[in-house]
Coordinates of C-alpha atoms in Angstrom, one line a residue:
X327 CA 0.0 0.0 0.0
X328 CA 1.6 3.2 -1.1
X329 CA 1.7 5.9 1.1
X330 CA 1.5 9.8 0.2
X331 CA 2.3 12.8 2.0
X332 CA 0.1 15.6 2.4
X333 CA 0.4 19.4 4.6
X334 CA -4.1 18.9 4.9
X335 CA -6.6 16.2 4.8
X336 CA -9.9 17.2 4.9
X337 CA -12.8 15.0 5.5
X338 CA -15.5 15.8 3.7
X339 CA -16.6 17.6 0.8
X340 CA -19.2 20.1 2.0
X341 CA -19.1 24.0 2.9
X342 CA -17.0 23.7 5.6
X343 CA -14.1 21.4 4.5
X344 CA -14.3 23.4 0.9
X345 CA -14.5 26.9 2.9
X346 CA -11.4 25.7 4.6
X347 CA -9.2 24.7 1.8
X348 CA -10.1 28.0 -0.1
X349 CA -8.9 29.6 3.0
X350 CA -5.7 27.6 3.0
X351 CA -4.7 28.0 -0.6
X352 CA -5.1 31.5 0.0
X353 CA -3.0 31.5 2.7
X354 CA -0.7 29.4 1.3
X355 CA -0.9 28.8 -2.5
X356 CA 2.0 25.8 -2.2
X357 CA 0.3 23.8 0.1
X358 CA -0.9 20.4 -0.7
X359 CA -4.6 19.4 0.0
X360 CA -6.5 16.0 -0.4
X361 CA -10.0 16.1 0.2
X362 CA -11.8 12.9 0.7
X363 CA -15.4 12.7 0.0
X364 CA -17.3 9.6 0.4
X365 CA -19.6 10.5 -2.1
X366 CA -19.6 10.1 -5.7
X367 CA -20.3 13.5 -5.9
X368 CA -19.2 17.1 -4.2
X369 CA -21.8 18.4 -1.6
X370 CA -24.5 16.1 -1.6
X371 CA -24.8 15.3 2.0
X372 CA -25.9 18.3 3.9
X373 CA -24.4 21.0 2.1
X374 CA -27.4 20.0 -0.5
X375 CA -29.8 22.6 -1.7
X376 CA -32.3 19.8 -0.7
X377 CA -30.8 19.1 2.7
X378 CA -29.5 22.3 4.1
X379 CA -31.6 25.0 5.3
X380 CA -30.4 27.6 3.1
X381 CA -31.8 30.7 4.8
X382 CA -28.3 32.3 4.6
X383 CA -29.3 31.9 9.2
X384 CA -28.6 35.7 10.0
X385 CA -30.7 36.0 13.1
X386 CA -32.9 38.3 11.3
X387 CA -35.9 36.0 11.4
X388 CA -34.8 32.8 13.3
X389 CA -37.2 33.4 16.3
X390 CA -35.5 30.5 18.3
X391 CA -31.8 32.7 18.6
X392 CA -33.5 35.3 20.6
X393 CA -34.8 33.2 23.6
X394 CA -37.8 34.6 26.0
X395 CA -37.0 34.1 30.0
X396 CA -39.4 33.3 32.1
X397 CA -38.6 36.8 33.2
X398 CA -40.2 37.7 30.3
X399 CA -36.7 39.6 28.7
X400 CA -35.7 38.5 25.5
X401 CA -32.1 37.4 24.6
X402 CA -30.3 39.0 22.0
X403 CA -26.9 38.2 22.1
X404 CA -26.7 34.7 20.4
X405 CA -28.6 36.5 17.2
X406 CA -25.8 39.5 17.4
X407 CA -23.2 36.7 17.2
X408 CA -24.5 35.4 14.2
X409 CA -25.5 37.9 12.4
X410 CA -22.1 39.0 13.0
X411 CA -20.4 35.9 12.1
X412 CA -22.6 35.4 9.2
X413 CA -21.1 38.9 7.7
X414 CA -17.9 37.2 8.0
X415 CA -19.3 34.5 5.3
X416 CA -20.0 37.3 3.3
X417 CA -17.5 39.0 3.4
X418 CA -15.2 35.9 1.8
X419 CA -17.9 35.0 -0.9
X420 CA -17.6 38.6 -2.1
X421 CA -13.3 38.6 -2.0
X422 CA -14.2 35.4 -3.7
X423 CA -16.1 36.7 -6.7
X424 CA -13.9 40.0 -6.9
X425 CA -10.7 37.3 -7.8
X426 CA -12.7 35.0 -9.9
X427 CA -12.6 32.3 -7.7
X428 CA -16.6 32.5 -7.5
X429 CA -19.0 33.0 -10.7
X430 CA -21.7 35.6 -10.4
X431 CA -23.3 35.7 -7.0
X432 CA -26.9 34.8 -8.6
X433 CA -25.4 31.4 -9.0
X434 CA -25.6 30.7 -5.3
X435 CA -27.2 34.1 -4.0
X436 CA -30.2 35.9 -4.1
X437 CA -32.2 38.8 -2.2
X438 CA -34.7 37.4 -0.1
X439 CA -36.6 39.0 2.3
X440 CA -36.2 37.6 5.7
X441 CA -39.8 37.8 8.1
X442 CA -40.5 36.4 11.3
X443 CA -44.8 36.2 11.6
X444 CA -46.5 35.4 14.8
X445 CA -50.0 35.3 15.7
X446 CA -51.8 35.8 19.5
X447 CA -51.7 38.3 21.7
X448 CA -48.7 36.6 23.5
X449 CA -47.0 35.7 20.7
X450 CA -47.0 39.6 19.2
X451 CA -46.4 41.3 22.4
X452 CA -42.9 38.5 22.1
X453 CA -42.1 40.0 18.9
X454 CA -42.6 43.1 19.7
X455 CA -39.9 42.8 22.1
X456 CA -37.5 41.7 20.2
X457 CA -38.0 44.3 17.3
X458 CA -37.5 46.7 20.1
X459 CA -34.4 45.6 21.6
X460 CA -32.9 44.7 18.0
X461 CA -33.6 47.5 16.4
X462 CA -31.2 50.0 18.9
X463 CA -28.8 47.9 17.8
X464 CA -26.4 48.5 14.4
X465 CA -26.4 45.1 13.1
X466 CA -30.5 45.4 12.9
X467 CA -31.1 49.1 12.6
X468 CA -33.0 48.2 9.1
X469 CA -35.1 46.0 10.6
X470 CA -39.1 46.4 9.9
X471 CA -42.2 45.4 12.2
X472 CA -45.7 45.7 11.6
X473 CA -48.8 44.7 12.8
X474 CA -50.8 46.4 10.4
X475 CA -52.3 44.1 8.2
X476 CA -52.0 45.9 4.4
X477 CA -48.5 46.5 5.3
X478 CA -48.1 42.4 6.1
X479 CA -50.2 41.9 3.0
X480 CA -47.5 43.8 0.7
X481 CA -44.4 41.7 2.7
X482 CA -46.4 38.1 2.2
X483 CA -49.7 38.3 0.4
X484 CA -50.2 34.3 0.6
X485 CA -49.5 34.7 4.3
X486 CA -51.8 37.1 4.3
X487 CA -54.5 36.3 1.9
X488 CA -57.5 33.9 3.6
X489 CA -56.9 34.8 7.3
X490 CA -59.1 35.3 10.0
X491 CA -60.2 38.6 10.6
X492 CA -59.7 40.6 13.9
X493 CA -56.7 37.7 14.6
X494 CA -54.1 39.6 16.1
X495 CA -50.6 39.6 14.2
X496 CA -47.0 40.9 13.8
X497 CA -44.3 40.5 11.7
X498 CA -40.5 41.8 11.2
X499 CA -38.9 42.3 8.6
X500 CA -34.9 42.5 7.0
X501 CA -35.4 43.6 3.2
X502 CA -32.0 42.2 2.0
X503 CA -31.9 39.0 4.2
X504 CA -30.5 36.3 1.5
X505 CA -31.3 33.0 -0.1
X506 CA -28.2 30.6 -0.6
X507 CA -27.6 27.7 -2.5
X508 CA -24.9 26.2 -0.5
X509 CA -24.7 23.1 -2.8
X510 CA -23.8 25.2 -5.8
X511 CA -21.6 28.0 -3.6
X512 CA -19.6 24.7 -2.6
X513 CA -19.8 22.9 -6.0
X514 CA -18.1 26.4 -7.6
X515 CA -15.5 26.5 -5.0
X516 CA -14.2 23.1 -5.3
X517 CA -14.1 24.1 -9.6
X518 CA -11.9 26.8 -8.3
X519 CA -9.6 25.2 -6.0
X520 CA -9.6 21.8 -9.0
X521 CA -7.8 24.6 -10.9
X522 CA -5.1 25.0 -8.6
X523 CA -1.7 23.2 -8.1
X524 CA -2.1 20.8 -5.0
X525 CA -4.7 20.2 -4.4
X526 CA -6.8 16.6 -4.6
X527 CA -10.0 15.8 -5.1
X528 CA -11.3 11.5 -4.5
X529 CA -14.4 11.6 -4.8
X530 CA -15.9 7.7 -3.7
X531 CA -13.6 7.1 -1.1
X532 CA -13.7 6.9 2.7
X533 CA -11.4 7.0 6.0
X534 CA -11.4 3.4 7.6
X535 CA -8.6 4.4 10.1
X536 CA -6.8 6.9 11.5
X537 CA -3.7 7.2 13.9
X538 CA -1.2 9.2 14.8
X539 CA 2.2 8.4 14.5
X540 CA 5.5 9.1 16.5
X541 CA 5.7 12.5 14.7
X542 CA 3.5 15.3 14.2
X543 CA 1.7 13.9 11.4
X544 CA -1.6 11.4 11.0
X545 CA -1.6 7.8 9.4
X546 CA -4.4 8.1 7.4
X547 CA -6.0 5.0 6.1
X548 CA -8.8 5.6 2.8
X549 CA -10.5 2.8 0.9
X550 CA -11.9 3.0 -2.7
X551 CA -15.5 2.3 -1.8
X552 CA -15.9 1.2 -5.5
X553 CA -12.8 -1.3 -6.0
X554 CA -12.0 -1.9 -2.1
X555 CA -8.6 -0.5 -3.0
X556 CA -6.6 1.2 0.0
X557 CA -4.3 3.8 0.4
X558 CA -2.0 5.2 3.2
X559 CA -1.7 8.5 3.5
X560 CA 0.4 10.9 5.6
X561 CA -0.9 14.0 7.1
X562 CA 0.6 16.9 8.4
X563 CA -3.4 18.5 9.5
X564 CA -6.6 16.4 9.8
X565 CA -10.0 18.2 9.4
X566 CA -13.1 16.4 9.9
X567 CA -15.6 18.0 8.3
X568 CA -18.2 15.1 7.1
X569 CA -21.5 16.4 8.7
X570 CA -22.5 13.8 10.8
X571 CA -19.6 11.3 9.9
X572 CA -17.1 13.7 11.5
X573 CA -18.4 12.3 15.0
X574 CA -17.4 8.6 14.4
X575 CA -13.7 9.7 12.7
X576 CA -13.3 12.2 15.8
X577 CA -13.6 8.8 18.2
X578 CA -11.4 7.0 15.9
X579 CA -8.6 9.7 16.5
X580 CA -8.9 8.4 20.1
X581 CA -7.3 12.6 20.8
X582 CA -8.0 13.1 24.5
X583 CA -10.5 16.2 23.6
X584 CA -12.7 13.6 21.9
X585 CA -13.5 12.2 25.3
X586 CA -17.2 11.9 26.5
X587 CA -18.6 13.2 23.4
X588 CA -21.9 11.8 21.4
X589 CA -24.1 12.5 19.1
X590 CA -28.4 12.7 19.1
X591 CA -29.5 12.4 14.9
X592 CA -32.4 14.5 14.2
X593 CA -33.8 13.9 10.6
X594 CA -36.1 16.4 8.8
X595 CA -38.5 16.3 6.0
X596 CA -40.0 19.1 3.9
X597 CA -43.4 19.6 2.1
X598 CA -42.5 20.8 -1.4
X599 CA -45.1 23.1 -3.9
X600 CA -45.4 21.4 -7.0
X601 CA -47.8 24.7 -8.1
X602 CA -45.5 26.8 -10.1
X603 CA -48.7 29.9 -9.7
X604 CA -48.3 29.1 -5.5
X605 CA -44.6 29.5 -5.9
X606 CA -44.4 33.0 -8.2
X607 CA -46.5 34.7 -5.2
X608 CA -43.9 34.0 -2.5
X609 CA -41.0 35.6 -2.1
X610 CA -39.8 35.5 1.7
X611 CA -39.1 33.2 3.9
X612 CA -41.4 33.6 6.5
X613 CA -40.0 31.8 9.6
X614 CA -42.5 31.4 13.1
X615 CA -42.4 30.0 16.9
X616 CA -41.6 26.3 17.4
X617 CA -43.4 23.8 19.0
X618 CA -43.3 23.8 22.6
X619 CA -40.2 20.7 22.9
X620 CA -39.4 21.1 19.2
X621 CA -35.9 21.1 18.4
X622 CA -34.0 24.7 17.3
X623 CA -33.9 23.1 13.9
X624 CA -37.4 22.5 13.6
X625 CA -38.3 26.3 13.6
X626 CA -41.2 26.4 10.9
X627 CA -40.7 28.5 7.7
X628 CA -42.3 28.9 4.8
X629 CA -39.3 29.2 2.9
X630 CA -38.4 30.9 -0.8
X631 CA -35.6 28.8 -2.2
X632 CA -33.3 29.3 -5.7
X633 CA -32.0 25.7 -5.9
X634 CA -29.8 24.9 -9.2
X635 CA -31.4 28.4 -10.7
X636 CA -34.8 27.6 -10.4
X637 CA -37.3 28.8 -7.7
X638 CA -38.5 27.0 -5.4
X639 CA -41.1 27.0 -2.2
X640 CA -40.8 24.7 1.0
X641 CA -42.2 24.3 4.8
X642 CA -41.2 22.7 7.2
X643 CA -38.5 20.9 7.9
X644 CA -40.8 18.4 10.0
X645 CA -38.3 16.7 12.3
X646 CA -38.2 13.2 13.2
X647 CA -36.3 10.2 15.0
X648 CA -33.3 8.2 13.4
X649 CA -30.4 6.3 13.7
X650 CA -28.9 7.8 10.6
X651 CA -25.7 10.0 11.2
X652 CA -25.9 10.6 7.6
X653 CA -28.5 10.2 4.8
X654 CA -26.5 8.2 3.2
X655 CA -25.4 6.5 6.1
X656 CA -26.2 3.3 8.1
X657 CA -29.0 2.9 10.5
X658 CA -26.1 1.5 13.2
X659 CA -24.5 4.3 13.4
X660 CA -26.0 5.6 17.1
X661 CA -25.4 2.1 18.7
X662 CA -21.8 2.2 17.0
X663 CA -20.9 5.8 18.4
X664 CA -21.6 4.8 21.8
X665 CA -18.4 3.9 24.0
X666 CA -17.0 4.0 27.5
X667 CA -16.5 7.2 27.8
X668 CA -19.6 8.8 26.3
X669 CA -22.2 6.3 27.3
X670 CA -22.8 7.9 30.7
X671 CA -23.8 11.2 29.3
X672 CA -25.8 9.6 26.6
X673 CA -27.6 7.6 28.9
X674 CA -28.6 11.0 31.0
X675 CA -29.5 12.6 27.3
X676 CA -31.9 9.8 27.1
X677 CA -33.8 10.2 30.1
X678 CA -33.8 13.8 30.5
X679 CA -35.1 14.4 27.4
X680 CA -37.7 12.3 26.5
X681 CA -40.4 15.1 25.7
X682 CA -38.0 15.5 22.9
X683 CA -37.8 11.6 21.9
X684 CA -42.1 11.5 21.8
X685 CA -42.0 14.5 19.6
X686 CA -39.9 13.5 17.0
X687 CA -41.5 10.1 17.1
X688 CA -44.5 12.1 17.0
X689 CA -43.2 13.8 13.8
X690 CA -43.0 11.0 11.9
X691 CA -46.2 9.6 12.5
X692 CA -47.8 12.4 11.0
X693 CA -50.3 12.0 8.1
X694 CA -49.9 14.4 5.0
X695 CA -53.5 15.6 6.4
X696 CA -51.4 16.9 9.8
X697 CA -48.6 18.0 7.8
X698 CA -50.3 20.1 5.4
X699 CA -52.7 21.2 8.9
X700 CA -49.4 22.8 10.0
X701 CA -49.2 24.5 7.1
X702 CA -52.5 26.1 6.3
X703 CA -51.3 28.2 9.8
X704 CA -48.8 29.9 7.6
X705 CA -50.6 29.5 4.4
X706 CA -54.0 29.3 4.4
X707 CA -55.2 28.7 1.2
X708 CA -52.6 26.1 1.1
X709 CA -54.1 22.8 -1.0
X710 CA -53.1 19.5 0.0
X711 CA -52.7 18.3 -3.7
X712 CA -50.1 21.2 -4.2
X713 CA -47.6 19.7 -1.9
X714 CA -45.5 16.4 -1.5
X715 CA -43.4 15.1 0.9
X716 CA -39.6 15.2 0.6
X717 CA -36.5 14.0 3.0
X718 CA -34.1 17.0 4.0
X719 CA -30.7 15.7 5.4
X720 CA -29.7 14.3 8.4
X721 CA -28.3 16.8 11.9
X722 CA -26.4 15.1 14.5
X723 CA -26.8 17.4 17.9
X724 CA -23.9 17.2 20.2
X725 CA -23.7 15.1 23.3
X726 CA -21.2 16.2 26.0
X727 CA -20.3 16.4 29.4
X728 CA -21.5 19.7 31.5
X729 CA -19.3 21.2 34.2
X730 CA -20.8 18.1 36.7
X731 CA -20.2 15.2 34.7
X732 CA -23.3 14.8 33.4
X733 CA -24.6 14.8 29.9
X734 CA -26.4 17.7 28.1
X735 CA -27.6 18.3 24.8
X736 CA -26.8 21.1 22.6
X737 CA -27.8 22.5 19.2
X738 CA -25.3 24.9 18.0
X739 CA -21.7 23.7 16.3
X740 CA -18.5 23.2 18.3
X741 CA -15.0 22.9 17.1
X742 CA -12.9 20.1 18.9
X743 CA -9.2 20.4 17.9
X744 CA -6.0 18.5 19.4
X745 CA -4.0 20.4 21.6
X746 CA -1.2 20.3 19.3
X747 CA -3.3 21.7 16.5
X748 CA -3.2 18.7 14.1
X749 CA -6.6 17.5 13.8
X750 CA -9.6 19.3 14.2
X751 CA -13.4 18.4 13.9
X752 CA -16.6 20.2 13.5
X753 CA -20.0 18.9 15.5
X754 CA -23.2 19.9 15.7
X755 CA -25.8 22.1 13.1
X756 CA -27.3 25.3 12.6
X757 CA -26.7 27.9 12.4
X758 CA -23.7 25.1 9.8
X759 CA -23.5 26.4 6.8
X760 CA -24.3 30.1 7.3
X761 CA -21.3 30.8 9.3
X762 CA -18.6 28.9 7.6
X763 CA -15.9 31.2 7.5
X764 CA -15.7 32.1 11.6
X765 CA -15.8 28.8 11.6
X766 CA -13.2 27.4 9.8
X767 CA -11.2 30.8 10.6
X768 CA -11.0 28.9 14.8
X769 CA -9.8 26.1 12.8
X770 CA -6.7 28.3 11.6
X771 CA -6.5 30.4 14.8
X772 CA -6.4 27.1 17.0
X773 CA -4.9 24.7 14.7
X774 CA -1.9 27.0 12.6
X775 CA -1.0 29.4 15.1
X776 CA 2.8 29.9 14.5
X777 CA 1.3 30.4 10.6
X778 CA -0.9 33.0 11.6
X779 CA 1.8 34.9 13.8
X780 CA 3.9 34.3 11.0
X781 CA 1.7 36.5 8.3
X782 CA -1.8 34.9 8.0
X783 CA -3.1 37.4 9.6
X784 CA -2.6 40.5 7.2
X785 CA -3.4 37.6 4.3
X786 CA -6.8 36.8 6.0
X787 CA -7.7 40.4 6.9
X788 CA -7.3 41.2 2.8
X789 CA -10.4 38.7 2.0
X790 CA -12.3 39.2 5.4
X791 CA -11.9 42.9 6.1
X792 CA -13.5 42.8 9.3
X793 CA -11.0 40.1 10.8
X794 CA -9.1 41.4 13.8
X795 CA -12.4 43.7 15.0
X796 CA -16.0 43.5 16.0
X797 CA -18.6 43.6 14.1
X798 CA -20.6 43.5 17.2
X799 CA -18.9 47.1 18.5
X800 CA -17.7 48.9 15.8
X801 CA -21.2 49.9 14.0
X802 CA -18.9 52.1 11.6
X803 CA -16.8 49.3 10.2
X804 CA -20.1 47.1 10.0
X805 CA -21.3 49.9 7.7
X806 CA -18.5 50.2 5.6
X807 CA -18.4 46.1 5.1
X808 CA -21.9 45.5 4.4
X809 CA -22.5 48.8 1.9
X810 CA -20.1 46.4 0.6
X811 CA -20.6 42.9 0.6
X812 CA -24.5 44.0 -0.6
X813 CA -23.0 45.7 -3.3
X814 CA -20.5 42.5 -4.7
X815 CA -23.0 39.8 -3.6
X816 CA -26.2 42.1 -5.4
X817 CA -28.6 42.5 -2.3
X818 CA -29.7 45.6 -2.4
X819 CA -33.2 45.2 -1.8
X820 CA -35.5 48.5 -2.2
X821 CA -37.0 49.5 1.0
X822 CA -40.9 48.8 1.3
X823 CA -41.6 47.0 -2.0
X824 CA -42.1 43.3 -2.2
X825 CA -42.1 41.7 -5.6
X826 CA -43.4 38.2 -7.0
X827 CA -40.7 35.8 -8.0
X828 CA -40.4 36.8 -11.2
X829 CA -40.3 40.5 -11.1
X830 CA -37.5 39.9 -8.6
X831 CA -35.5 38.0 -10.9
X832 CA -35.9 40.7 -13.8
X833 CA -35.0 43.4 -11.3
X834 CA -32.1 41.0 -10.1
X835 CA -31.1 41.0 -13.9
X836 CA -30.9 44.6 -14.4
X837 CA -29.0 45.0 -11.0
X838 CA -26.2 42.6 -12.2
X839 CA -25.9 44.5 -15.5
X840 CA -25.5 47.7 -13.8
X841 CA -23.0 45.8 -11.5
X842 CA -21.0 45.8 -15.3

């Protein structure tokens, strides 16, 4: 078995492992990448158009990041970090398409409004609070709300349009919140980096073992899933960034930090509009309050999507119970990730959270009756012949130890990375996708720091302007970035005027032309 030598290997074909080794290239055009994917193709796990949420997760709508206490304050700090981090995303797609490394942002971007809608007294008086402490803030100082109904009628006319009268209701509003495709954002920066001098693409293969050796550097084990062929490989930096598959590969490492972690799969499913006059009306995506026990992922939308070019309009996701760490994966995963060390804080996931178990086993019992019943409260006139059922991609929450020893769920992302720097995985889900670059920026921070004392730093701050500061205190430099990054990326959205799906795509037209 021959064995080649490589500075990265990166697990994983999706947003993050691709983010990652655009960053690195940049950095460092003479290093030499392999990127394994297990997949015969790139980003068709989660990173999907079909799988992945796509909102472009900003915190301008995501009801579920600005959390009510029983106080009755709401929490606004989680949706400043995001909104913050997501600008950081921008920020590189936009250096990205100014070099040529990324085609014309309509191929994986496009202006879409981003509304949070909520009805009940209790329900507006919550979103009224939120508006109110958002809005003193820079990050959402264009921020809309409303509770008057024409206005709502203009912002989402099939929200709007059948609903009871006198029915008390609210909505905010962000005019140049974002649609992404993150399947063809990915698919165009792996073209890029294909161009490039080292780096590796195998497509069809997977890890069966890794180990470190008596040096600095990983023994790295991949197998031709095709022909059963192996191959050795010696790495320099380990990233694994396969979804849910990075959770298994991170407990193969056996690296001290991987200690006491699991993983609790969540699978989601999505009613799809096969009505092509339904999906010309909408243009939003309209996102409301979770079920009471529903997982953050499981946040309701009616949801505008560009997938591939061509419009489409989903709700849900619906979530539900599986074994799956990956769509394409086996349904042993869950029993194999269990070990000695995380099966204590597993077992106290279990039975501490077993609202959560009868929901999602709730979920998937559902009828297409109940489904589209969920629906009609966004969309009224909603038909059940319009819609069919499709499967979105699979999430693997994180499973760790709290400060006592005892298991506790989370749904954010978390980096793990050895103390030495040399491997480094990603867990968890949303907000994913949206906020790839901070995230794979703590990948270089923890895991290359003598590189990014040695002149990273200036490199990085040239295709992320912002990096070195706060987005979150400087409300000049946020200005300056996002007059920007709206600019390059073509968001301008004009204030107060909602348009179908296809008047958006002519006006989108005419702003690219005059973008020259």
């Amino acid at each position: 078995m021959a064995t080649n030598k490589v500075d990265a290997l990166l697990v994983g074909s999706g947003v993050m492992s691709t983010t990652l080794a655009t960053l690195l290239k940049k950095l460092d055009s003479s290093l030499n990448i392999l990127m394994v994917e297990r997949l015969d193709q790139v980003a068709a796990e989660s990173t999907d158009g079909w799988n992945n949420a796509g909102t472009g997760h900003a915190g301008y709508c995501e009801l579920n990041y600005t959390p009510q206490g029983a106080d009755g304050n709401v929490a606004i700090e989680r949706a400043l970090t995001i909104n913050a981090n997501y600008e950081i995303s921008q920020q590189l797609w936009s250096s990205l398409v100014e070099s040529g490394d990324l085609p014309s942002p309509d191929q994986f971007i496009n202006s879409t409004p981003h509304i949070s809608f909520v009805w009940g007294k209790e329900n507006v008086e919550f979103l009224r609070k939120r508006y109110e402490k958002l809005k003193d803030h820079h990050l959402f100082a264009d921020i809309e709300y409303s509770e008057d109904t024409q206005t709502l009628t203009e912002w989402m006319p099939l929200v709007m349009g059948e609903r009871v009268d006198g029915e008390p209701v609210a909505a905010t509003r962000v005019a140049y919140g974002a649609d992404v495709d993150f399947g063809s954002l990915t698919c165009n920066m792996v073209a890029s980096l294909e161009k490039q001098n080292g780096f590796d693409l195998r497509l069809g293969h997977e890890v069966t073992a890794l180990k470190k050796n008596g040096g600095n550097n990983w023994h790295v084990t991949i197998k031709n899933r095709s022909s059963g062929k192996k191959e050795a490989i010696t790495a320099g930096f380990v990233f694994l960034g396969a979804g849910g598959g990075a959770l298994p590969l991170l407990q193969k490492s056996d690296i001290p930090e991987s200690k006491g972690y699991g993983g609790f799969p969540v699978s989601g499913q999505w009613l799809v509009c096969q009505n092509e006059d339904v999906i010309k009306q909408h243009h939003a995506k309209v996102y409301g309050k979770a079920a009471i026990g529903a997982p953050p992922m499981s946040v309701p939308h009616l949801d505008t999507r560009i997938i591939n070019g061509k419009p489409a309009l989903l709700f849900g996701p619906y979530a539900g119970f599986t074994t799956q760490f990956l769509k394409a994966g086996s349904r042993l995963d869950l029993l194999k990730s269990v070990s000695a060390n995380n099966l204590k804080p597993m077992i106290d996931v279990g039975l501490n959270n077993m609202d959560l178990t009868r929901y999602l086993i709730s979920e998937v019992m559902q009828s297409h009756k109940d489904r589209v019943a969920t629906l009609q409260q966004y969309l009224p006139s909603a038909k059940a012949e319009d819609w069919t059922l499709a499967h979105a991609g699979q999430r693997v929450q994180i499973i760790k130890k709290d400060e006592k020893g005892r298991g506790k769920l989370e749904f954010g992302t978390e980096l793990v990375a050895a103390e030495d720097g040399t491997l480094a995985a990603l867990l968890g889900a949303s907000p994913g996708a949206s906020v790839a670059a901070q995230a794979m920026i703590e990948v270089l921070e923890r895991c290359f720091r003598m590189r990014m004392d040695g002149g990273w730093k200036s490199k990085l701050k040239a295709l992320v302007p912002s990096y070195g500061e706060s987005l979150v205190d400087n409300a000049h430099l946020l200005q300056d970035i996002r007059r920007h990054t709206l600019t390059t990326l073509g968001l301008q959205a004009v204030a107060g005027k909602e348009t179908s799906g296809e008047t958006h795509h002519q006006e989108r037209q005419e702003q690219r032309r005059s973008f020259g």
